[in-house]
Short mmCIF file of C-alpha atoms in Angstrom, two decimals:
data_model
loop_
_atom_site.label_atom_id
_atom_site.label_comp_id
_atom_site.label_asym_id
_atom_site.label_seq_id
_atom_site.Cartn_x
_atom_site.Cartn_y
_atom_site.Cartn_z
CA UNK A 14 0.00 0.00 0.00
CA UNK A 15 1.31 3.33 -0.23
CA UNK A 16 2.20 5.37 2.32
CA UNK A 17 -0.12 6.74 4.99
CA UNK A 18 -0.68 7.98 8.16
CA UNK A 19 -2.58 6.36 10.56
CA UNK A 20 -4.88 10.11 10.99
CA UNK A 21 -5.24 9.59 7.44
CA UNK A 22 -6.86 6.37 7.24
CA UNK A 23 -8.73 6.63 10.60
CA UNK A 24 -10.08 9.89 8.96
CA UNK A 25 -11.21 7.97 5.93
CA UNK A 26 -12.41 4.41 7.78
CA UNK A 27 -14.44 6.98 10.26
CA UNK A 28 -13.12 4.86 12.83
CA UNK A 29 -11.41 5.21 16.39
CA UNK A 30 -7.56 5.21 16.82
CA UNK A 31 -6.25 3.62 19.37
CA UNK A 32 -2.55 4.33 19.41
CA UNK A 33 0.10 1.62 20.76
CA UNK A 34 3.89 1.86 21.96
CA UNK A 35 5.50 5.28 20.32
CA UNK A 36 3.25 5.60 17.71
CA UNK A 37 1.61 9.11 17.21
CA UNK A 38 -1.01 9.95 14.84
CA UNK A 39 1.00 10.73 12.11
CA UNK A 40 3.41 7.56 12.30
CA UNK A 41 3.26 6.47 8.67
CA UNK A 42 2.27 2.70 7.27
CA UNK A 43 2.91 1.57 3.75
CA UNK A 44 2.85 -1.99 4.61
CA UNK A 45 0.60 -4.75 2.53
CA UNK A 46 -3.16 -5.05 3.66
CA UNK A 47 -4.67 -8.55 4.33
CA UNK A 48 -7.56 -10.12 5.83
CA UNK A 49 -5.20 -13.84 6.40
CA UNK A 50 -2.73 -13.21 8.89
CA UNK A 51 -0.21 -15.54 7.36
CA UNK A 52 0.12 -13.70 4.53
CA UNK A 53 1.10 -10.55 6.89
CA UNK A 54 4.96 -9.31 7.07
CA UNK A 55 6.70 -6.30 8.65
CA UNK A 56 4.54 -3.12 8.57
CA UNK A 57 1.67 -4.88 7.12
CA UNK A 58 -1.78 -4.14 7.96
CA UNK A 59 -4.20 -6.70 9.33
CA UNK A 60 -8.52 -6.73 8.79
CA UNK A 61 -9.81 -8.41 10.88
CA UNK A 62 -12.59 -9.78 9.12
CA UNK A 63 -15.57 -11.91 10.83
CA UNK A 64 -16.21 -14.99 9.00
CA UNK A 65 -18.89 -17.60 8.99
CA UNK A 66 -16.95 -20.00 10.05
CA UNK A 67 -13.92 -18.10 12.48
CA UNK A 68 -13.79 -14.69 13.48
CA UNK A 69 -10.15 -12.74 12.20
CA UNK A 70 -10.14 -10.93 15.86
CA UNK A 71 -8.36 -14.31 17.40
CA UNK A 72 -5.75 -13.73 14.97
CA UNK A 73 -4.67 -9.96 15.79
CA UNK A 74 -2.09 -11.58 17.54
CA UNK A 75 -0.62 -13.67 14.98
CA UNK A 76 -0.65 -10.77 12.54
CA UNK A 77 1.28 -8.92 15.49
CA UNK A 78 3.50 -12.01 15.95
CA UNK A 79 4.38 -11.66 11.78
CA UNK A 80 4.97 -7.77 11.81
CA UNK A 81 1.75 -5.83 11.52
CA UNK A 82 1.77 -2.37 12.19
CA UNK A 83 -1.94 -1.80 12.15
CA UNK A 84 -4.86 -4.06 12.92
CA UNK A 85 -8.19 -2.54 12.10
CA UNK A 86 -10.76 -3.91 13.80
CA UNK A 87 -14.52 -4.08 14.74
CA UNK A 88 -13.80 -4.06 18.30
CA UNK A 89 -10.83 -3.44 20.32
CA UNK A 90 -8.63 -6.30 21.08
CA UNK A 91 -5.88 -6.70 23.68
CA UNK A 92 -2.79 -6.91 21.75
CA UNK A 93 0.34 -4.65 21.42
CA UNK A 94 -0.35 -2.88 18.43
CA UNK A 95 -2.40 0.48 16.97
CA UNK A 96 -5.68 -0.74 16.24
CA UNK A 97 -8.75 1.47 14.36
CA UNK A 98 -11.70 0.66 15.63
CA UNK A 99 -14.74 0.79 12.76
CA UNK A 100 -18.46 -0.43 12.45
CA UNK A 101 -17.62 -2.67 9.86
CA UNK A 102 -13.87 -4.14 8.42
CA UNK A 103 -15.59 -4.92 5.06
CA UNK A 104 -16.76 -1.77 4.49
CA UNK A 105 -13.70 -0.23 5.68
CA UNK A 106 -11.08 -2.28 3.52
CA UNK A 107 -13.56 -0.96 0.73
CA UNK A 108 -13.12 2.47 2.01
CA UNK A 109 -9.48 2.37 2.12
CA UNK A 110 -9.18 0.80 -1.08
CA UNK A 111 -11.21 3.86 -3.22
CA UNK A 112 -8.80 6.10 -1.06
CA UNK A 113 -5.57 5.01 -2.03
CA UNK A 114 -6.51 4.41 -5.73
CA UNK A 115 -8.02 8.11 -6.43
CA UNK A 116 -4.85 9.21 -4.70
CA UNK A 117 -2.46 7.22 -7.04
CA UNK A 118 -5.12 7.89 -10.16
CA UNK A 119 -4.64 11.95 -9.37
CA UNK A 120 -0.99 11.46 -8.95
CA UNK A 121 -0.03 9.57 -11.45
CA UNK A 122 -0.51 8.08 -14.77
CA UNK A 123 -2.71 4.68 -13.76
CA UNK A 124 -4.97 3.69 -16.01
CA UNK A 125 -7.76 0.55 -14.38
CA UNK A 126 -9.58 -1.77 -16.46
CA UNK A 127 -12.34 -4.12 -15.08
CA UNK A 128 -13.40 -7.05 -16.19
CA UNK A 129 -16.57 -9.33 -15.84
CA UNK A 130 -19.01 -11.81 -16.97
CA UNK A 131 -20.29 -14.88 -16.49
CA UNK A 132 -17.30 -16.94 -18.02
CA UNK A 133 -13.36 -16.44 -18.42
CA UNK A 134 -12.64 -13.53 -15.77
CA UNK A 135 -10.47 -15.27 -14.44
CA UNK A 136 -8.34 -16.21 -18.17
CA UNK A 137 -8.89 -12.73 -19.87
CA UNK A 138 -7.64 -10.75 -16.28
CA UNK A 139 -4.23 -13.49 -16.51
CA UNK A 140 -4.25 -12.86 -20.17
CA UNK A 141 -4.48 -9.10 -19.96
CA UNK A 142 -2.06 -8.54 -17.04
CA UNK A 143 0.76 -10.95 -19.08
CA UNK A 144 0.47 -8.30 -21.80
CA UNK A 145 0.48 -5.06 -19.94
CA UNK A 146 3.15 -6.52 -17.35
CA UNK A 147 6.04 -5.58 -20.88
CA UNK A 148 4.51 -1.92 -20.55
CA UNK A 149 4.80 -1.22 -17.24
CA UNK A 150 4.05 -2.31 -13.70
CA UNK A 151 0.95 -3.82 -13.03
CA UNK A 152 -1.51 -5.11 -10.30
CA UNK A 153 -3.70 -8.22 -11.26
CA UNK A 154 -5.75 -10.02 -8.55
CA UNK A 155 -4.49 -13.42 -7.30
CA UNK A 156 -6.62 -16.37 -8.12
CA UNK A 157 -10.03 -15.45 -8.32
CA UNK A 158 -9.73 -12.26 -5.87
CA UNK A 159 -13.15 -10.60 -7.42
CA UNK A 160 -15.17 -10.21 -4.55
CA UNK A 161 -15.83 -8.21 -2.06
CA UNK A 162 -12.64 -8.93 -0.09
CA UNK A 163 -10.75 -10.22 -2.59
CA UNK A 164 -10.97 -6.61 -5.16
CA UNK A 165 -10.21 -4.44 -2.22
CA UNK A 166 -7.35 -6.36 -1.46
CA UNK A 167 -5.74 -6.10 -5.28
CA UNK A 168 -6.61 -2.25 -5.40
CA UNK A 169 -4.46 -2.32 -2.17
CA UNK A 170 -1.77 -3.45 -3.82
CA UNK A 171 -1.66 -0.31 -6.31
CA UNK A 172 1.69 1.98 -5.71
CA UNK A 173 2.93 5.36 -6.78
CA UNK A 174 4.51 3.18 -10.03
CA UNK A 175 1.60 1.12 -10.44
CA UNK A 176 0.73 1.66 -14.36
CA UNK A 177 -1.49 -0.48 -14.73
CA UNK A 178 -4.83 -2.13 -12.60
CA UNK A 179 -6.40 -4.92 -13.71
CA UNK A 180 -9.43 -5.58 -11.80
CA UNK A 181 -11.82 -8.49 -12.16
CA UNK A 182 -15.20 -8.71 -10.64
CA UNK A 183 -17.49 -11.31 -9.61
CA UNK A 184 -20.56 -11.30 -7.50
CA UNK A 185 -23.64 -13.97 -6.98
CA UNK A 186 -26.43 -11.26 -6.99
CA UNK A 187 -27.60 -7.99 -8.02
CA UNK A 188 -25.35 -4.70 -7.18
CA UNK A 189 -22.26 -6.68 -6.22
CA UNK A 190 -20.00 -5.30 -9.44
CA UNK A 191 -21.65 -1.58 -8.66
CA UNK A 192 -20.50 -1.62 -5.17
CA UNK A 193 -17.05 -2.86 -6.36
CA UNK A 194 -16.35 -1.43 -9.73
CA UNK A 195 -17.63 1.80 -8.08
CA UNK A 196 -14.29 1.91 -5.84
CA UNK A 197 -12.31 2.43 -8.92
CA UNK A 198 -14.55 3.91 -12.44
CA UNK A 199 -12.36 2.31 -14.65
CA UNK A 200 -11.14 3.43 -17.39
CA UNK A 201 -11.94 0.61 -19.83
CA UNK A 202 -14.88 -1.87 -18.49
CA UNK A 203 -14.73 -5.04 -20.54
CA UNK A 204 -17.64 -7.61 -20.35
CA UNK A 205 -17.63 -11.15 -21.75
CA UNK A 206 -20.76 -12.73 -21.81
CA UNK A 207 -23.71 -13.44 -20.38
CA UNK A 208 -24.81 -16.63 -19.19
CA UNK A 209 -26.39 -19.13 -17.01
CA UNK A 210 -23.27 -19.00 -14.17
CA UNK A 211 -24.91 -17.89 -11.20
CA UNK A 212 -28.41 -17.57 -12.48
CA UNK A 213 -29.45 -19.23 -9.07
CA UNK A 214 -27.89 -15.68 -7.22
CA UNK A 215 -29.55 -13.63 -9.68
CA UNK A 216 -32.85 -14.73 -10.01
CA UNK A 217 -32.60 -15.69 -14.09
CA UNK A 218 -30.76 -14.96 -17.26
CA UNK A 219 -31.97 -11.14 -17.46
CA UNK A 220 -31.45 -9.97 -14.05
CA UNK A 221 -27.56 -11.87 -14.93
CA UNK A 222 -27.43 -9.18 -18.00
CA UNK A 223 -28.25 -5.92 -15.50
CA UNK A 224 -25.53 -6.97 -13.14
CA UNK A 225 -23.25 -7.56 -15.32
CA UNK A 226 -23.86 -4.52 -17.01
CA UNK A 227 -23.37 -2.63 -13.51
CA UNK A 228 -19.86 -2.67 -14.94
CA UNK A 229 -20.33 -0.68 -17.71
CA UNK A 230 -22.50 1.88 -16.03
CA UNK A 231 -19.47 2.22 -13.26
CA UNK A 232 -17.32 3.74 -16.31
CA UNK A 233 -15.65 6.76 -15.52
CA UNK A 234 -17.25 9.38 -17.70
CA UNK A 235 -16.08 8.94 -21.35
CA UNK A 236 -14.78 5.60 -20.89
CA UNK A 237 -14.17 2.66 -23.06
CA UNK A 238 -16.44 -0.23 -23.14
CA UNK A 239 -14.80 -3.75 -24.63
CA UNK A 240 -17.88 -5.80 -25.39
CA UNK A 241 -18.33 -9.05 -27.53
CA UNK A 242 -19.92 -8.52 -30.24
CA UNK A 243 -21.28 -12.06 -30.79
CA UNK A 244 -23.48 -12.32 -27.24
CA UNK A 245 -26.63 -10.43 -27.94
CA UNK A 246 -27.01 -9.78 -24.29
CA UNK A 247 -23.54 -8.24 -24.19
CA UNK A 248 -23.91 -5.77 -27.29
CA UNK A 249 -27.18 -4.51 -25.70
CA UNK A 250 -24.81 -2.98 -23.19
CA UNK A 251 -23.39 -0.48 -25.90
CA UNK A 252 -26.14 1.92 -25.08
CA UNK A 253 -24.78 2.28 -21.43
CA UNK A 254 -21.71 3.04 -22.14
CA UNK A 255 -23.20 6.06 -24.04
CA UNK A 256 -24.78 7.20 -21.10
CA UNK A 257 -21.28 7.57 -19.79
CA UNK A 258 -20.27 9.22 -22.57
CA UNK A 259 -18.02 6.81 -23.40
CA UNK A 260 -17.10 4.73 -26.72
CA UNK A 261 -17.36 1.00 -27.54
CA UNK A 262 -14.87 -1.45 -28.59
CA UNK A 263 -16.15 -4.65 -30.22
CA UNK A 264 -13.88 -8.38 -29.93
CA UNK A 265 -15.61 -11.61 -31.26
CA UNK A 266 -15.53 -13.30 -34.61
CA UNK A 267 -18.68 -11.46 -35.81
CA UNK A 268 -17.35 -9.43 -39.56
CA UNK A 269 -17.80 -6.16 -37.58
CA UNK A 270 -15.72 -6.60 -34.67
CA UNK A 271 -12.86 -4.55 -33.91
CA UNK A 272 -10.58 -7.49 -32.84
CA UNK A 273 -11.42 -10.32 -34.09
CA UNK A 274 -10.44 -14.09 -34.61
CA UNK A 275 -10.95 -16.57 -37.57
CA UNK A 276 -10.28 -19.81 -38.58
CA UNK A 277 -9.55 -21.61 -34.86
CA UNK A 278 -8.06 -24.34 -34.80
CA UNK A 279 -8.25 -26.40 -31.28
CA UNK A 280 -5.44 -29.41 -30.14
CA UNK A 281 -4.24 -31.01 -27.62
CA UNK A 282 -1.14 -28.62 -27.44
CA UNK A 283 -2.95 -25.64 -27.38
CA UNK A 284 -5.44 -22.96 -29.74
CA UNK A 285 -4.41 -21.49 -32.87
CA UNK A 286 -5.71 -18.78 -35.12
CA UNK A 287 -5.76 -16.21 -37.29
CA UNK A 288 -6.11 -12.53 -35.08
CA UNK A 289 -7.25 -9.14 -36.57
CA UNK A 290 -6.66 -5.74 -34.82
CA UNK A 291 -6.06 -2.36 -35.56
CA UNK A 292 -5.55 -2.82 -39.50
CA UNK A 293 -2.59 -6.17 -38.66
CA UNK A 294 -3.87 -9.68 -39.50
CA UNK A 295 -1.16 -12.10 -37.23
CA UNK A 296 -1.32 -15.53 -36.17
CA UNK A 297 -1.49 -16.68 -32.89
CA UNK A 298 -1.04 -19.83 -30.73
CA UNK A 299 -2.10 -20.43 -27.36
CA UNK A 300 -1.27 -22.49 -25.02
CA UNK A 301 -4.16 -22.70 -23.00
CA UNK A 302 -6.94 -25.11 -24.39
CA UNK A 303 -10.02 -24.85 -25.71
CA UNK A 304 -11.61 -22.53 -28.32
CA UNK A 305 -13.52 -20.68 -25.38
CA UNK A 306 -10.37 -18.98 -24.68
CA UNK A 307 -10.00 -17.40 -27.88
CA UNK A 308 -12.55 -15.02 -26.84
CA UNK A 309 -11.09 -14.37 -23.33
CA UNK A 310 -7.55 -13.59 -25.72
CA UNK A 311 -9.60 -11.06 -27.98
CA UNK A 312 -11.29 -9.12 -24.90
CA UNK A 313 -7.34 -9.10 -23.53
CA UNK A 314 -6.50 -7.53 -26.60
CA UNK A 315 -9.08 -5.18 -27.46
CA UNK A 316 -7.99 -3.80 -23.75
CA UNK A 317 -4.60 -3.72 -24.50
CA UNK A 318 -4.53 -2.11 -27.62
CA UNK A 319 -6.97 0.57 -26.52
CA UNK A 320 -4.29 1.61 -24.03
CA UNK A 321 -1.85 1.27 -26.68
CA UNK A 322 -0.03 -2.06 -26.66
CA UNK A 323 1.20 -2.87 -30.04
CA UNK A 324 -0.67 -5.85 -31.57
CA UNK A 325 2.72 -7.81 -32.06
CA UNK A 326 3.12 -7.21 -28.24
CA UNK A 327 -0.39 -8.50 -27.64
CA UNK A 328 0.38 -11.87 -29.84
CA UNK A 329 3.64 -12.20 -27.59
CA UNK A 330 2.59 -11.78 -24.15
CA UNK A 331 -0.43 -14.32 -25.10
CA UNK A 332 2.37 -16.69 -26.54
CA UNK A 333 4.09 -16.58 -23.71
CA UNK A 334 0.88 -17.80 -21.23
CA UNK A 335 1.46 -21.28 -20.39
CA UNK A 336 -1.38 -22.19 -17.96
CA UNK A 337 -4.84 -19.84 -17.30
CA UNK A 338 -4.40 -20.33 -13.87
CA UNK A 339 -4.28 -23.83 -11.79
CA UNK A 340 -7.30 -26.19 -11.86
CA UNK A 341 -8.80 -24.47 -15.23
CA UNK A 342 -8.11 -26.38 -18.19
CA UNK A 343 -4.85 -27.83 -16.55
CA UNK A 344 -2.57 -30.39 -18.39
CA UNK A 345 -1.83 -33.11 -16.01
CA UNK A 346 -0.59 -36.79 -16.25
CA UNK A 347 1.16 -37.63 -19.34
CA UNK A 348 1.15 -38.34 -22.39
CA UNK A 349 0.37 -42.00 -21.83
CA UNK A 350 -3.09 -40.63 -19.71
CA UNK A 351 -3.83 -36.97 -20.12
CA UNK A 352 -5.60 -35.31 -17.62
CA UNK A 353 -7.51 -31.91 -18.08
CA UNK A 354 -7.98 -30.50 -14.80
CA UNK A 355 -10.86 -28.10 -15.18
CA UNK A 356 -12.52 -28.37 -11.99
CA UNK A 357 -11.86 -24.82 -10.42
CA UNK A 358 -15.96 -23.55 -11.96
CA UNK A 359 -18.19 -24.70 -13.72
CA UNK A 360 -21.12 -23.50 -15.43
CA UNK A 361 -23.60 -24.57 -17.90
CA UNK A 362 -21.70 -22.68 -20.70
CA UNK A 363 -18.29 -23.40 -19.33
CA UNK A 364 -19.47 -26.97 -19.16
CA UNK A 365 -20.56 -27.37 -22.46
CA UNK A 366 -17.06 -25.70 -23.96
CA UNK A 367 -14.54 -28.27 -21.98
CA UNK A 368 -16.74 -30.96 -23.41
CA UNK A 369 -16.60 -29.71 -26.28
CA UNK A 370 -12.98 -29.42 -25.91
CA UNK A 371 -12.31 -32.37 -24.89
CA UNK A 372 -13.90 -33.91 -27.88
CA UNK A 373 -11.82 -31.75 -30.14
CA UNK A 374 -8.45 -32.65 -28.91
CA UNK A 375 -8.76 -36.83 -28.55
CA UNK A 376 -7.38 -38.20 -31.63
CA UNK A 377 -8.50 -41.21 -33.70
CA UNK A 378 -7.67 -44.27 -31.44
CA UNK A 379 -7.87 -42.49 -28.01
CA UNK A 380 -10.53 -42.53 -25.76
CA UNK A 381 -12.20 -39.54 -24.21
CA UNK A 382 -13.64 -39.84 -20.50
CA UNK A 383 -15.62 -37.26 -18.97
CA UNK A 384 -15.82 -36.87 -15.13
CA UNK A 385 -18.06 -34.35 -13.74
CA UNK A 386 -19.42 -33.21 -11.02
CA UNK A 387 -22.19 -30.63 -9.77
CA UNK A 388 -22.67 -26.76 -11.47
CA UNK A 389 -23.34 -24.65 -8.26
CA UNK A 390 -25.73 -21.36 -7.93
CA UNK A 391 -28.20 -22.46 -10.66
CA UNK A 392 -30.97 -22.03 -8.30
CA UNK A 393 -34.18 -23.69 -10.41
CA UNK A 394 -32.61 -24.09 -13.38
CA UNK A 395 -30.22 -26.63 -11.98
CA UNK A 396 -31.98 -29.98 -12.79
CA UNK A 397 -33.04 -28.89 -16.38
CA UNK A 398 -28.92 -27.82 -16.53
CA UNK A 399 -27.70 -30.55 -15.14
CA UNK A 400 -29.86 -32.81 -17.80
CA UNK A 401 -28.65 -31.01 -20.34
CA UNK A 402 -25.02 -31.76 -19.73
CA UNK A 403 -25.42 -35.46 -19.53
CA UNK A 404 -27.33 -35.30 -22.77
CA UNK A 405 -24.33 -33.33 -24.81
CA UNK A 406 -21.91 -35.69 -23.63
CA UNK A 407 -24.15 -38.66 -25.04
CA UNK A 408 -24.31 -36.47 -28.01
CA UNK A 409 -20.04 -35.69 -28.07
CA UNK A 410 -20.32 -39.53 -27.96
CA UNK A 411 -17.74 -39.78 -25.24
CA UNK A 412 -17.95 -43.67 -24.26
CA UNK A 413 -16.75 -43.18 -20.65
CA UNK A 414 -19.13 -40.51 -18.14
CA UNK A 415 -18.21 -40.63 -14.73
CA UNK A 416 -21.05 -38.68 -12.63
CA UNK A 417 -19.90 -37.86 -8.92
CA UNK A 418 -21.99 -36.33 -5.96
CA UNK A 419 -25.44 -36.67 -5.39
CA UNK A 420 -26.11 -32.88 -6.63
CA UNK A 421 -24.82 -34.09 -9.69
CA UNK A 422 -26.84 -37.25 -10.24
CA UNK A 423 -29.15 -35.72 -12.86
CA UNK A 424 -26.15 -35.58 -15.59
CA UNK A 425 -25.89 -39.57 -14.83
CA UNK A 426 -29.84 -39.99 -15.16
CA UNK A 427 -29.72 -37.87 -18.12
CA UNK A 428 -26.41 -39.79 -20.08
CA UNK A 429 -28.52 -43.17 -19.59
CA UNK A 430 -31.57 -41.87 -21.27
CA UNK A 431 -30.04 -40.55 -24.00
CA UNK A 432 -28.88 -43.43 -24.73
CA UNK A 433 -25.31 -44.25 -22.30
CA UNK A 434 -26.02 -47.61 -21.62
CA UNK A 435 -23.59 -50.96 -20.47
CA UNK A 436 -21.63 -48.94 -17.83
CA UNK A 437 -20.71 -46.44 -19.65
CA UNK A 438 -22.14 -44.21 -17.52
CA UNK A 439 -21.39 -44.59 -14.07
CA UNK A 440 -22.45 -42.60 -10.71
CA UNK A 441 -20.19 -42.68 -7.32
CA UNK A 442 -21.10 -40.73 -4.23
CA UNK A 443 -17.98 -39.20 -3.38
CA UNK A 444 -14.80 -38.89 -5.18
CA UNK A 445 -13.10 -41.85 -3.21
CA UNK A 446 -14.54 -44.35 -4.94
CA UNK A 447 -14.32 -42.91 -8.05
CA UNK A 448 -11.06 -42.36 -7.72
CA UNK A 449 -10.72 -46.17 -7.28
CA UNK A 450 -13.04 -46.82 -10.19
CA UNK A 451 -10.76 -44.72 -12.53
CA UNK A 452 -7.40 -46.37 -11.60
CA UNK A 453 -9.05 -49.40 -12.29
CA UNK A 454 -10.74 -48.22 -15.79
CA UNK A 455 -8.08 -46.13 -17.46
CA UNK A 456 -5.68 -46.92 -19.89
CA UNK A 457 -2.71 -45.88 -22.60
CA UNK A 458 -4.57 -43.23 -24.72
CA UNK A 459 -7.07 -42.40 -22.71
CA UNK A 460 -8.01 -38.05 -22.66
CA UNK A 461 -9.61 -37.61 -19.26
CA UNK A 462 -11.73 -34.24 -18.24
CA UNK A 463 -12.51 -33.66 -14.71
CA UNK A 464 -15.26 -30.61 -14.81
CA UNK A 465 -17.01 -28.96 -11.99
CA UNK A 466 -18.16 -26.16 -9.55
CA UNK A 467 -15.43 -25.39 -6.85
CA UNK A 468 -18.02 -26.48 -4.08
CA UNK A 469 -17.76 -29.99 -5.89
CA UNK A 470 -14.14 -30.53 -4.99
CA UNK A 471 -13.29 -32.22 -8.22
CA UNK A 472 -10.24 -30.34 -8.29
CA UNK A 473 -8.40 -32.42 -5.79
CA UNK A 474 -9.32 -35.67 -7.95
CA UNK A 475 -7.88 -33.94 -10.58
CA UNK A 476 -4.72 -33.42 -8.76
CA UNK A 477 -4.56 -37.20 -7.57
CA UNK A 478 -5.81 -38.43 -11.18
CA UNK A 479 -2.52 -36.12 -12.70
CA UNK A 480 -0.18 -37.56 -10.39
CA UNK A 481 -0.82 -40.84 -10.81
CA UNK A 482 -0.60 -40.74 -14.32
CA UNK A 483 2.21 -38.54 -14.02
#
């Protein structure tokens, strides 16, 4: 964080100081903010954040222990350190977070993009910040920090030489991305789809499209908007971002887009094709798998350009992207058993494009197996999602479908009635035992997907699957 006294940000939190040792009111901090007191070091500042589960007040001491030089806190707490005491640490991270931004943003030259949608945050933000990293320096969230801890936290992060913040934003109902994207305005707001992830939080596919669109209405005034031009639902946005005075950027493979990709090409090494922008026509080859993540590479950039990246650096910093992140679209195992650890979200749409994936990347003679597990936050429209899964992977004609969980169970259902029948569909309870199943069933050439929602835990059977085969 950059540097500040502790009047300064007791004045902005509204909060009570409570001074400890030789500090004064204007003692200065600069240290990094966190809410997990492991990840605190010398001068850092702790938030101690109430959870469901624990309560971060039982580990102002720990943060002490590792250095901290300010806890701020919801109620006092007997430990030797200066402590603000405020109504709410949520809020107040939040509070501290617009703070230090508009101070850097009035300072100096930092330009913030935010991105969101229902799909591919996660990719296009790793995407993006690989390219603008050969520009200057840059802040990108860890992971999937998008929420309401987790973008305070990144905006934290921003210095005096920060050039660049990359901010991505999630949320799992209405006015989430306002609240968030409303710390910041950013400069460029780019939105990737809309769809089904979600929907549960939301209350349906249309009430998805307004929050995502909060993003675009949080422009600062004569912003850019990045929008795909091949999701109706996202090109209905382009009329916000007039409200804001701003202009609109198109990506997609649509004739008419701005940046735009044609003739993909998906294997098992990776995603090539053919990338238009700004007048150049160059070709480009992932290595992250799957066509879906052409589009998250277009959105990157359409960003990038716009804040005037060279299209040849674009191409290179997307070359140069080995992995999205861990536990999306993954490599594992070998090339004996390949594993495709996707199993970090899953949605109906994200669901449908690893299948689809995987089907595109087993060659003749190998055999693709799917395991999958449950799509979380899709309210109502689970069961008739969930069907529709085990139905396209009947249909992708994928001869091994491995349904775990009992939230899951409709995909399994589903797979025999279209037509998966003499165990080639199978359903376990719990990942245990299909673990056991798998070491059992798989063999030399075999392409194995393991898809679900976080809350599913696939992941880790992923990870076990990957070494074993390693």
């Amino acid at each position: 964080m950059i540097a500040l006294t502790l009047s300064h940000i007791t004045s902005v939190l509204g909060g009570t100081l409570r001074l400890a040792g030789t500090d004064t009111p204007e003692t200065v901090v600069d240290g990094t903010v966190d809410t997990d007191s492991r990840e605190i070091g010398p001068g850092g500042i702790f938030v101690a954040k109430p959870g469901e589960t624990t309560d971060g007040h039982v580990f102002v001491g720990a943060a002490v222990a590792a250095g901290a030089a300010l806890a701020i806190v919801e109620r006092p707490v007997d430990a030797d350190v200066s402590q603000i005491v405020v109504p709410d640490a949520v809020t107040a991270l939040a509070d501290l977070a617009r703070e230090v931004v508009a101070i850097v943003r009035a300072e100096e030259d930092l330009r913030i993009v935010g991105i969101t949608g229902s799909n591919g945050k996660t990719t296009t933000k790793n995407m993006l910040a690989r390219i603008l990293e050969s520009q200057g320096e840059t802040v990108a969230p860890r992971a999937s920090f998008n929420n309401e801890v987790g973008a305070p936290l990144t905006m934290l992060r921003v210095r005096r030489s920060t050039r660049f913040l990359v901010s991505e934003f999630g949320a799992s109902g209405p006015g989430e991305i306002a609240r968030l994207a409303g710390l910041v305005e950013p400069d460029i707001a780019v939105v990737l789809m809309v769809g089904m992830a979600h929907a549960g939080g939301f209350g349906g596919i249309e009430a998805t499209f307004h929050a995502k669109s909060e993003l675009v209405r949080a422009l600062r005034t004569g912003g850019l908007a990045v929008l795909n031009a091949d999701d109706t639902r996202v090109r209905d946005m382009a009329p916000i971002a007039a409200e804001r005075s701003g202009t609109v950027r198109w990506f997609g493979q649509a004739p008419e887009a701005d940046v735009r990709a044609e003739g993909i090409e998906v294997t098992a090494s990776g995603t090539r094709f053919t990338l238009t922008a700004d007048g150049q026509t160059l070709p480009v080859t992932l290595r992250v798998l799957g066509a879906h993540h052409v589009m998250n590479a277009l959105a990157a950039v359409a960003a990038a350009t716009a804040l005037g990246v060279t299209v040849a650096d674009c191409v290179a910093g997307l070359e140069s992207l080995e992995l999205a992140e861990r536990w999306r679209m993954q490599p594992l195992g070998s090339e004996r058993v390949r594993i495709i650890n996707d199993a970090y979200n899953a949605s109906p749409d994200s669901m449908t494009a690893a299948l689809r994936t995987l089907a595109q990347i087993t060659a003749p003679g190998e055999r693709m197996v799917a395991v999958l597990g449950a799509m979380s936050e899709l309210g109502e429209y689970a069961g008739e999602e969930h069907d529709r899964i085990g139905e396209l992977a009947v249909r992708l004609r994928i001869p091994r479908i491995v349904v775990i969980g009992a939230e899951a169970r409709r995909m399994f259902i589903s797979a025999i009635s279209e037509g998966s029948w003499s165990d080639e569909a199978v359903f376990f309870p719990d990942a245990d035992q299909a673990y056991d199943y798998l070491m059992t069933e798989l063999r030399d050439g075999d392409r194995v997907l393991v898809k679900s929602s976080n809350s599913a835990g696939l992941r880790f059977l992923g990870d076990r699957l990957g070494e074993s085969f390693s």
